[in-house]
Short mmCIF file of C-alpha atoms and ligand atoms in Angstrom, two decimals:
data_model
loop_
_atom_site.label_atom_id
_atom_site.label_comp_id
_atom_site.label_asym_id
_atom_site.label_seq_id
_atom_site.Cartn_x
_atom_site.Cartn_y
_atom_site.Cartn_z
CA UNK U 1 0.01 0.03 0.21
CA UNK U 2 3.01 2.29 0.37
CA UNK U 3 2.69 3.19 -3.17
CA UNK U 4 -0.56 4.76 -2.66
CA UNK U 5 0.64 6.67 0.46
CA UNK U 6 -1.02 10.09 0.67
CA UNK U 7 1.05 13.64 1.97
CA UNK U 8 -0.87 16.64 0.67
CA UNK U 9 1.26 19.79 0.93
CA UNK U 10 -0.67 22.40 -0.94
CA UNK U 11 -4.31 22.62 -1.70
CA UNK U 12 -5.83 25.91 -3.80
CA UNK U 13 -9.18 26.47 -3.64
CA UNK U 14 -11.01 28.25 -6.70
CA UNK U 15 -14.33 29.49 -7.37
CA UNK U 16 -15.38 29.88 -10.91
CA UNK U 17 -18.80 30.94 -12.63
CA UNK U 18 -19.27 28.77 -15.95
CA UNK U 19 -21.43 29.88 -18.16
CA UNK U 20 -24.50 27.92 -19.39
CA UNK U 21 -25.90 27.28 -22.68
CA UNK U 22 -29.27 26.73 -21.29
CA UNK U 23 -30.16 29.20 -18.26
CA UNK U 24 -32.44 27.68 -16.24
CA UNK U 25 -35.38 28.75 -13.80
CA UNK U 26 -34.73 28.15 -9.78
CA UNK U 27 -36.89 29.24 -6.65
CA UNK U 28 -34.60 32.07 -6.59
CA UNK U 29 -34.34 33.17 -10.20
CA UNK U 30 -32.79 32.21 -13.63
CA UNK U 31 -29.38 31.31 -13.41
CA UNK U 32 -27.04 32.10 -16.52
CA UNK U 33 -23.66 30.53 -14.73
CA UNK U 34 -22.78 27.32 -12.24
CA UNK U 35 -20.72 28.64 -9.31
CA UNK U 36 -18.10 25.69 -8.92
CA UNK U 37 -15.44 25.26 -6.30
CA UNK U 38 -12.49 23.30 -7.70
CA UNK U 39 -9.73 21.96 -5.90
CA UNK U 40 -5.94 21.45 -7.04
CA UNK U 41 -3.79 19.22 -4.68
CA UNK U 42 -0.53 19.33 -4.66
CA UNK U 43 1.95 16.69 -3.28
CA UNK U 44 5.56 17.39 -2.00
CA UNK U 45 7.03 15.45 -5.00
CA UNK U 46 5.12 18.35 -7.27
CA UNK U 47 2.48 15.64 -8.05
CA UNK U 48 -1.07 17.48 -8.63
CA UNK U 49 -4.35 16.79 -9.01
CA UNK U 50 -7.66 18.99 -9.79
CA UNK U 51 -10.95 18.09 -8.51
CA UNK U 52 -14.52 19.54 -8.12
CA UNK U 53 -16.95 19.90 -5.60
CA UNK U 54 -20.53 19.45 -6.59
CA UNK U 55 -22.17 21.37 -4.05
CA UNK U 56 -24.74 23.76 -5.64
CA UNK U 57 -25.65 27.52 -5.11
CA UNK U 58 -28.69 27.11 -3.07
CA UNK U 59 -29.48 23.89 -0.52
CA UNK U 60 -32.19 22.55 -2.87
CA UNK U 61 -30.92 18.73 -4.09
CA UNK U 62 -29.32 18.56 -0.37
CA UNK U 63 -28.31 20.70 2.46
CA UNK U 64 -24.70 21.55 1.14
CA UNK U 65 -24.05 24.92 -0.89
CA UNK U 66 -21.12 26.08 -2.93
CA UNK U 67 -20.69 28.48 0.32
CA UNK U 68 -21.10 26.02 2.85
CA UNK U 69 -18.48 24.09 1.58
CA UNK U 70 -15.94 26.85 0.85
CA UNK U 71 -16.13 27.14 4.65
CA UNK U 72 -16.49 23.37 5.43
CA UNK U 73 -12.92 22.84 3.30
CA UNK U 74 -10.77 25.99 4.29
CA UNK U 75 -11.77 26.09 7.88
CA UNK U 76 -11.87 22.35 8.86
CA UNK U 77 -11.58 19.75 6.05
CA UNK U 78 -8.27 21.26 4.26
CA UNK U 79 -6.26 21.71 7.45
CA UNK U 80 -7.02 17.97 8.58
CA UNK U 81 -5.65 16.88 5.77
CA UNK U 82 -2.58 18.59 4.85
CA UNK U 83 0.54 17.21 6.04
CA UNK U 84 -0.51 14.24 7.18
CA UNK U 85 0.14 11.22 6.21
CA UNK U 86 -2.25 8.28 4.80
CA UNK U 87 -1.66 4.72 3.70
CA UNK U 88 -4.15 4.86 0.70
CA UNK U 89 -7.27 7.16 -0.45
CA UNK U 90 -9.68 5.10 1.89
CA UNK U 91 -7.83 6.53 4.84
CA UNK U 92 -8.39 9.68 3.56
CA UNK U 93 -12.11 8.93 3.66
CA UNK U 94 -11.98 7.44 7.29
CA UNK U 95 -10.31 10.51 8.63
CA UNK U 96 -12.27 13.27 7.43
CA UNK U 97 -15.68 11.22 7.73
CA UNK U 98 -14.95 10.38 11.62
CA UNK U 99 -13.89 14.59 12.12
CA UNK U 100 -16.53 15.93 9.55
CA UNK U 101 -19.27 13.78 9.44
CA UNK U 102 -21.48 16.19 7.79
CA UNK U 103 -20.64 17.82 4.38
CA UNK U 104 -19.68 14.79 2.00
CA UNK U 105 -19.49 16.59 -1.13
CA UNK U 106 -16.88 18.87 0.39
CA UNK U 107 -15.04 16.11 1.59
CA UNK U 108 -15.64 13.94 -1.37
CA UNK U 109 -14.12 16.76 -3.52
CA UNK U 110 -10.61 16.22 -1.29
CA UNK U 111 -11.09 12.37 -0.88
CA UNK U 112 -11.90 11.99 -4.93
CA UNK U 113 -8.57 14.00 -5.44
CA UNK U 114 -6.19 11.89 -3.56
CA UNK U 115 -7.67 8.47 -5.84
CA UNK U 116 -6.55 10.65 -8.98
CA UNK U 117 -3.45 11.77 -7.04
CA UNK U 118 -2.68 7.87 -6.16
CA UNK U 119 -3.89 7.16 -9.49
CA UNK U 120 -1.18 9.78 -11.17
CA UNK U 121 1.85 8.34 -9.22
CA UNK U 122 0.70 4.88 -10.66
CA UNK U 123 0.92 6.06 -14.21
CA UNK U 124 -2.48 4.25 -14.69
CA UNK U 125 -5.91 5.84 -15.33
CA UNK U 126 -8.32 6.82 -12.14
CA UNK U 127 -10.36 4.08 -14.01
CA UNK U 128 -7.96 1.22 -13.89
CA UNK U 129 -7.15 2.08 -10.42
CA UNK U 130 -10.64 2.25 -9.22
CA UNK U 131 -11.41 -1.06 -10.85
CA UNK U 132 -8.38 -2.78 -8.87
CA UNK U 133 -9.94 -1.43 -5.60
CA UNK U 134 -13.66 -3.42 -6.54
CA UNK U 135 -13.85 -6.26 -4.55
CA UNK U 136 -15.03 -7.44 -7.58
CA UNK U 137 -11.20 -7.55 -9.44
CA UNK U 138 -12.52 -6.45 -12.70
CA UNK U 139 -11.03 -4.21 -16.00
CA UNK U 140 -12.99 -1.14 -16.62
CA UNK U 141 -14.77 -0.76 -19.12
CA UNK U 142 -13.97 1.22 -22.53
CA UNK U 143 -17.07 3.55 -22.96
CA UNK U 144 -19.85 4.49 -20.97
CA UNK U 145 -23.76 4.87 -22.16
CA UNK U 146 -25.40 8.27 -21.51
CA UNK U 147 -29.01 9.53 -20.95
CA UNK U 148 -30.05 12.79 -20.26
CA UNK U 149 -32.33 14.42 -18.00
CA UNK U 150 -34.97 17.08 -19.58
CA UNK U 151 -36.47 19.48 -17.65
CA UNK U 152 -40.54 19.76 -17.82
CA UNK U 153 -41.75 22.15 -20.25
CA UNK U 154 -45.32 24.77 -19.86
CA UNK U 155 -45.01 24.02 -24.19
CA UNK U 156 -45.86 20.74 -24.97
CA UNK U 157 -44.80 20.88 -28.48
CA UNK U 158 -41.21 22.16 -27.10
CA UNK U 159 -41.01 19.48 -24.80
CA UNK U 160 -41.97 16.85 -27.60
CA UNK U 161 -38.81 18.82 -29.95
CA UNK U 162 -36.45 18.93 -27.28
CA UNK U 163 -36.71 14.97 -26.79
CA UNK U 164 -36.54 14.35 -30.45
CA UNK U 165 -33.22 15.91 -30.49
CA UNK U 166 -31.68 14.41 -27.95
CA UNK U 167 -33.02 11.09 -29.29
CA UNK U 168 -31.34 11.78 -32.87
CA UNK U 169 -28.31 13.01 -30.71
CA UNK U 170 -27.92 9.61 -29.39
CA UNK U 171 -28.78 9.63 -25.76
CA UNK U 172 -30.03 6.33 -24.55
CA UNK U 173 -32.38 7.26 -22.10
CA UNK U 174 -34.42 10.62 -21.75
CA UNK U 175 -35.12 11.13 -17.80
CA UNK U 176 -38.03 13.78 -17.41
CA UNK U 177 -38.54 15.51 -13.48
CA UNK U 178 -41.95 14.93 -12.20
CA UNK U 179 -43.76 15.58 -9.40
CA UNK U 180 -47.62 14.96 -8.19
CA UNK U 181 -48.22 18.64 -10.02
CA UNK U 182 -47.11 17.09 -13.48
CA UNK U 183 -49.90 16.56 -16.35
CA UNK U 184 -50.02 13.12 -16.67
CA UNK U 185 -50.73 13.69 -20.08
CA UNK U 186 -47.53 15.13 -20.77
CA UNK U 187 -45.63 12.41 -19.36
CA UNK U 188 -48.04 9.63 -22.09
CA UNK U 189 -47.46 12.27 -25.08
CA UNK U 190 -43.79 11.75 -24.12
CA UNK U 191 -44.21 7.68 -23.78
CA UNK U 192 -45.69 7.54 -27.18
CA UNK U 193 -43.50 10.10 -28.65
CA UNK U 194 -40.33 8.41 -27.90
CA UNK U 195 -41.42 4.62 -28.96
CA UNK U 196 -39.69 1.23 -27.22
CA UNK U 197 -36.03 1.82 -28.66
CA UNK U 198 -35.15 4.48 -25.74
CA UNK U 199 -35.66 3.78 -22.31
CA UNK U 200 -37.92 6.80 -20.51
CA UNK U 201 -37.77 6.90 -16.91
CA UNK U 202 -39.08 9.68 -14.30
CA UNK U 203 -37.48 11.43 -11.34
CA UNK U 204 -39.64 13.17 -8.49
CA UNK U 205 -36.92 14.11 -6.34
CA UNK U 206 -39.12 12.85 -3.38
CA UNK U 207 -42.15 14.65 -3.75
CA UNK U 208 -44.87 11.63 -3.14
CA UNK U 209 -46.58 10.37 -0.17
CA UNK U 210 -47.99 6.79 0.21
CA UNK U 211 -50.56 8.41 2.58
CA UNK U 212 -51.74 10.80 0.05
CA UNK U 213 -54.51 8.79 -1.78
CA UNK U 214 -53.84 11.12 -5.18
CA UNK U 215 -50.19 10.77 -4.99
CA UNK U 216 -50.65 6.58 -5.11
CA UNK U 217 -53.22 7.08 -8.21
CA UNK U 218 -50.48 9.34 -10.45
CA UNK U 219 -48.13 6.75 -9.46
CA UNK U 220 -50.23 3.85 -10.33
CA UNK U 221 -50.30 5.61 -13.80
CA UNK U 222 -47.12 6.13 -14.24
CA UNK U 223 -46.67 2.35 -13.08
CA UNK U 224 -48.64 1.87 -16.96
CA UNK U 225 -46.38 3.41 -18.72
CA UNK U 226 -43.91 0.93 -18.99
CA UNK U 227 -40.85 3.00 -17.61
CA UNK U 228 -37.25 1.89 -17.08
CA UNK U 229 -37.45 3.15 -13.46
CA UNK U 230 -39.19 5.85 -11.68
CA UNK U 231 -36.64 7.40 -9.21
CA UNK U 232 -37.14 8.46 -5.32
CA UNK U 233 -40.39 8.54 -5.34
CA UNK U 234 -40.76 8.90 -1.70
CA UNK U 235 -38.66 10.77 1.00
CA UNK U 236 -35.19 9.89 1.59
CA UNK U 237 -35.89 8.39 4.41
CA UNK U 238 -38.84 6.27 3.67
CA UNK U 239 -36.68 2.93 3.35
CA UNK U 240 -40.00 0.84 4.72
CA UNK U 241 -42.43 2.48 2.67
CA UNK U 242 -40.28 2.30 -0.53
CA UNK U 243 -40.26 -0.79 0.06
CA UNK U 244 -44.45 -1.11 0.45
CA UNK U 245 -44.32 0.88 -2.86
CA UNK U 246 -41.96 -0.99 -4.95
CA UNK U 247 -43.76 -4.47 -3.94
CA UNK U 248 -47.12 -2.86 -5.43
CA UNK U 249 -45.53 -1.62 -8.62
CA UNK U 250 -44.50 -3.60 -11.65
CA UNK U 251 -41.81 -0.72 -12.58
CA UNK U 252 -38.23 -0.64 -10.82
CA UNK U 253 -38.16 2.24 -7.83
CA UNK U 254 -34.47 3.60 -8.06
CA UNK U 255 -33.26 5.34 -5.23
CA UNK U 256 -30.67 8.36 -5.42
CA UNK U 257 -31.04 11.13 -2.38
CA UNK U 258 -32.21 7.95 -0.16
CA UNK U 259 -28.09 6.28 -0.67
CA UNK U 260 -26.01 8.58 1.08
CA UNK U 261 -23.87 5.67 2.53
CA UNK U 262 -22.73 2.11 2.45
CA UNK U 263 -25.26 1.48 5.54
CA UNK U 264 -28.16 3.41 3.68
CA UNK U 265 -27.44 1.05 0.74
CA UNK U 266 -27.03 -1.95 2.99
CA UNK U 267 -30.59 -0.68 4.45
CA UNK U 268 -32.27 -0.79 1.23
CA UNK U 269 -31.09 -4.30 -0.13
CA UNK U 270 -32.32 -5.52 2.97
CA UNK U 271 -35.50 -4.08 2.91
CA UNK U 272 -35.92 -4.43 -0.54
CA UNK U 273 -36.78 -0.34 -0.84
CA UNK U 274 -36.06 -0.56 -4.80
CA UNK U 275 -34.39 -2.21 -7.65
CA UNK U 276 -31.90 0.27 -8.85
CA UNK U 277 -29.27 2.92 -7.28
CA UNK U 278 -28.31 6.31 -8.99
CA UNK U 279 -24.92 6.66 -7.70
CA UNK U 280 -23.26 10.22 -7.37
CA UNK U 281 -19.83 10.16 -5.21
CA UNK U 282 -20.27 13.58 -3.86
CA UNK U 283 -23.84 12.69 -2.03
CA UNK U 284 -21.97 9.68 -0.18
CA UNK U 285 -18.43 11.24 0.83
CA UNK U 286 -16.21 10.03 -2.04
CA UNK U 287 -15.11 7.12 -4.20
CA UNK U 288 -14.61 4.57 -0.97
CA UNK U 289 -18.31 4.56 -0.08
CA UNK U 290 -19.17 4.70 -3.79
CA UNK U 291 -17.32 1.39 -4.58
CA UNK U 292 -18.53 -0.09 -1.31
CA UNK U 293 -22.03 0.15 -2.76
CA UNK U 294 -21.30 -0.38 -6.23
CA UNK U 295 -19.62 -4.20 -4.78
CA UNK U 296 -22.66 -4.35 -1.87
CA UNK U 297 -25.52 -3.49 -5.08
CA UNK U 298 -23.25 -5.91 -7.60
CA UNK U 299 -23.71 -8.63 -5.12
CA UNK U 300 -27.29 -7.89 -4.55
CA UNK U 301 -27.88 -7.62 -7.94
CA UNK U 302 -29.01 -3.90 -8.29
CA UNK U 303 -27.89 -2.04 -10.94
CA UNK U 304 -26.75 1.50 -10.78
CA UNK U 305 -25.94 4.55 -13.18
CA UNK U 306 -24.09 7.69 -12.38
CA UNK U 307 -26.02 10.17 -11.56
CA UNK U 308 -24.80 14.26 -13.01
CA UNK U 309 -24.56 17.43 -10.82
CA UNK U 310 -24.14 19.81 -13.66
CA UNK U 311 -20.65 19.08 -12.86
CA UNK U 312 -17.85 20.60 -15.56
CA UNK U 313 -15.46 18.70 -17.41
CA UNK U 314 -13.14 18.07 -14.14
CA UNK U 315 -16.00 16.11 -12.19
CA UNK U 316 -17.17 14.75 -15.14
CA UNK U 317 -13.67 13.11 -15.46
CA UNK U 318 -14.46 11.51 -12.06
CA UNK U 319 -18.20 10.48 -12.85
CA UNK U 320 -16.43 8.88 -15.99
CA UNK U 321 -13.97 6.78 -14.43
CA UNK U 322 -16.74 5.16 -11.68
CA UNK U 323 -19.17 4.76 -14.44
CA UNK U 324 -16.48 2.65 -15.95
CA UNK U 325 -17.03 -0.05 -12.86
CA UNK U 326 -18.96 -3.31 -13.90
CA UNK U 327 -22.04 -2.58 -12.08
CA UNK U 328 -22.52 0.55 -13.53
CA UNK U 329 -25.06 -1.15 -16.54
CA UNK U 330 -27.50 1.37 -17.21
CA UNK U 331 -27.07 4.68 -18.79
CA UNK U 332 -25.47 7.39 -16.54
CA UNK U 333 -25.92 11.22 -16.67
CA UNK U 334 -22.84 11.95 -18.36
CA UNK U 335 -23.58 14.10 -21.05
CA UNK U 336 -20.70 15.45 -22.72
CA UNK U 337 -19.49 19.30 -22.61
CA UNK U 338 -21.41 20.95 -24.80
CA UNK U 339 -24.38 19.81 -23.53
CA UNK U 340 -24.56 22.61 -20.80
CA UNK U 341 -20.82 24.76 -21.26
CA UNK U 342 -20.16 27.80 -23.91
CA UNK U 343 -16.56 26.41 -22.97
CA UNK U 344 -15.42 23.77 -20.38
CA UNK U 345 -12.41 24.11 -18.21
CA UNK U 346 -10.56 21.15 -20.00
CA UNK U 347 -8.42 21.39 -23.22
CA UNK U 348 -10.50 18.50 -24.86
CA UNK U 349 -13.82 18.57 -23.69
CA UNK U 350 -15.87 15.64 -23.45
CA UNK U 351 -17.18 14.21 -26.69
CA UNK U 352 -20.77 11.50 -26.70
CA UNK U 353 -20.64 9.29 -29.95
CA UNK U 354 -23.74 9.28 -31.66
CA UNK U 355 -24.45 5.72 -30.34
CA UNK U 356 -24.96 7.73 -27.07
CA UNK U 357 -21.09 6.44 -25.64
CA UNK U 358 -18.56 8.41 -23.73
CA UNK U 359 -14.79 7.02 -24.24
CA UNK U 360 -13.25 6.04 -20.71
CA UNK U 361 -9.93 7.67 -20.68
CA UNK U 362 -8.44 4.38 -19.46
CA UNK U 363 -5.12 4.67 -21.12
CA UNK U 364 -4.03 8.14 -19.88
CA UNK U 365 -2.61 8.36 -16.29
CA UNK U 366 -5.18 10.50 -13.57
CA UNK U 367 -8.39 11.86 -14.82
CA UNK U 368 -7.48 11.87 -18.26
CA UNK U 369 -8.22 15.24 -19.25
CA UNK U 370 -6.05 18.36 -19.16
CA UNK U 371 -7.26 21.75 -17.53
CA UNK U 372 -7.67 24.94 -19.16
CA UNK U 373 -5.90 27.38 -16.45
CA UNK U 374 -6.22 30.47 -18.74
CA UNK U 375 -9.90 29.87 -19.30
CA UNK U 376 -10.21 28.98 -15.34
CA UNK U 377 -8.29 32.20 -14.46
CA UNK U 378 -10.66 34.04 -16.84
CA UNK U 379 -13.87 32.88 -14.61
CA UNK U 380 -12.48 32.88 -11.14
CA UNK U 381 -14.46 34.43 -8.59
CA UNK U 382 -12.21 34.12 -5.59
CA UNK U 383 -9.14 31.86 -4.88
CA UNK U 384 -7.06 30.53 -1.87
CA UNK U 385 -4.15 28.57 -1.03
CA UNK U 386 -3.66 26.48 1.89
CA UNK U 387 -0.24 25.34 2.54
CA UNK U 388 1.13 23.08 5.89
MG1 MG Q 1 -32.50 11.94 -8.83
#
């Protein structure tokens, strides 16, 4: 394990504002830029790795935010890892999880960066290093299938046009955001427009309750549409209720927000709360937990897919590496750079081929992408360097 020793001498945090191609509406207004924290980790021998924190500007997906993560990183997480020697990236995870139990996205940015550092020092790809760390002992896949999430549109025609374009671009799976207030007819229209070759799924972000008769009726209607999955219909703590709902539905339930750790994955498996997991490494505190959940779900025959958090090309590199593990058998939110960004922060943007596949850089060392440092400087909002 000595080869994977981690000893960080400095970490530079940078917040950038990355312009979006398509502005989107949030509870507080229109957003046309994604606020992102990037971290550059450096070791004594000059080996570096760039990494990204997936926390969003506002606490809508989870309670973490860009400002909270910046505070957690600079105040607690970075001082805890600088100038300490760790035998392996999993030791970084163990230390951070015990010292800073909250802030999984902030912790994950540093923990995942140490996986990239260790891979870089071994002169192998992050994908290969991760696959050897899985107990399943397999090679990473060379390309990963890509799906797309599309927001509900007030204009049905525009929504169907958007979906038609996505299918022609090659996306393997279309996902719609739904809530108890969604128009069932719109979902039916999408279902019939898509046909049977492209998978359709819905994501409710926990907006339904099994104690509400109207919600149950809505879910029954969804169940008749032959969807690939219904993602997180109920609240994140509702493991028993998800199990009850799964017994009543033919459609597979996918858990997203509920899976915050390997312990929660164990609970899901034990209670049979669903049949699919949406894995976001930032949500579970990094790759140590992500690989443990991957291995557990593989043994339980629960497939995974890699969710997206509107990452830049740097965060995407980590998702691509993770999604190359064998139990990621469903299309992930691993869109090409051009889906979101006017210009990405890496020198060679991520591309998707016409079959909806993104190539895993298995032969390049580390994360496999070069950071466009000039562009990072152009969109820089704040910067702070921490040294031991
Ligand atoms: Mg989701």
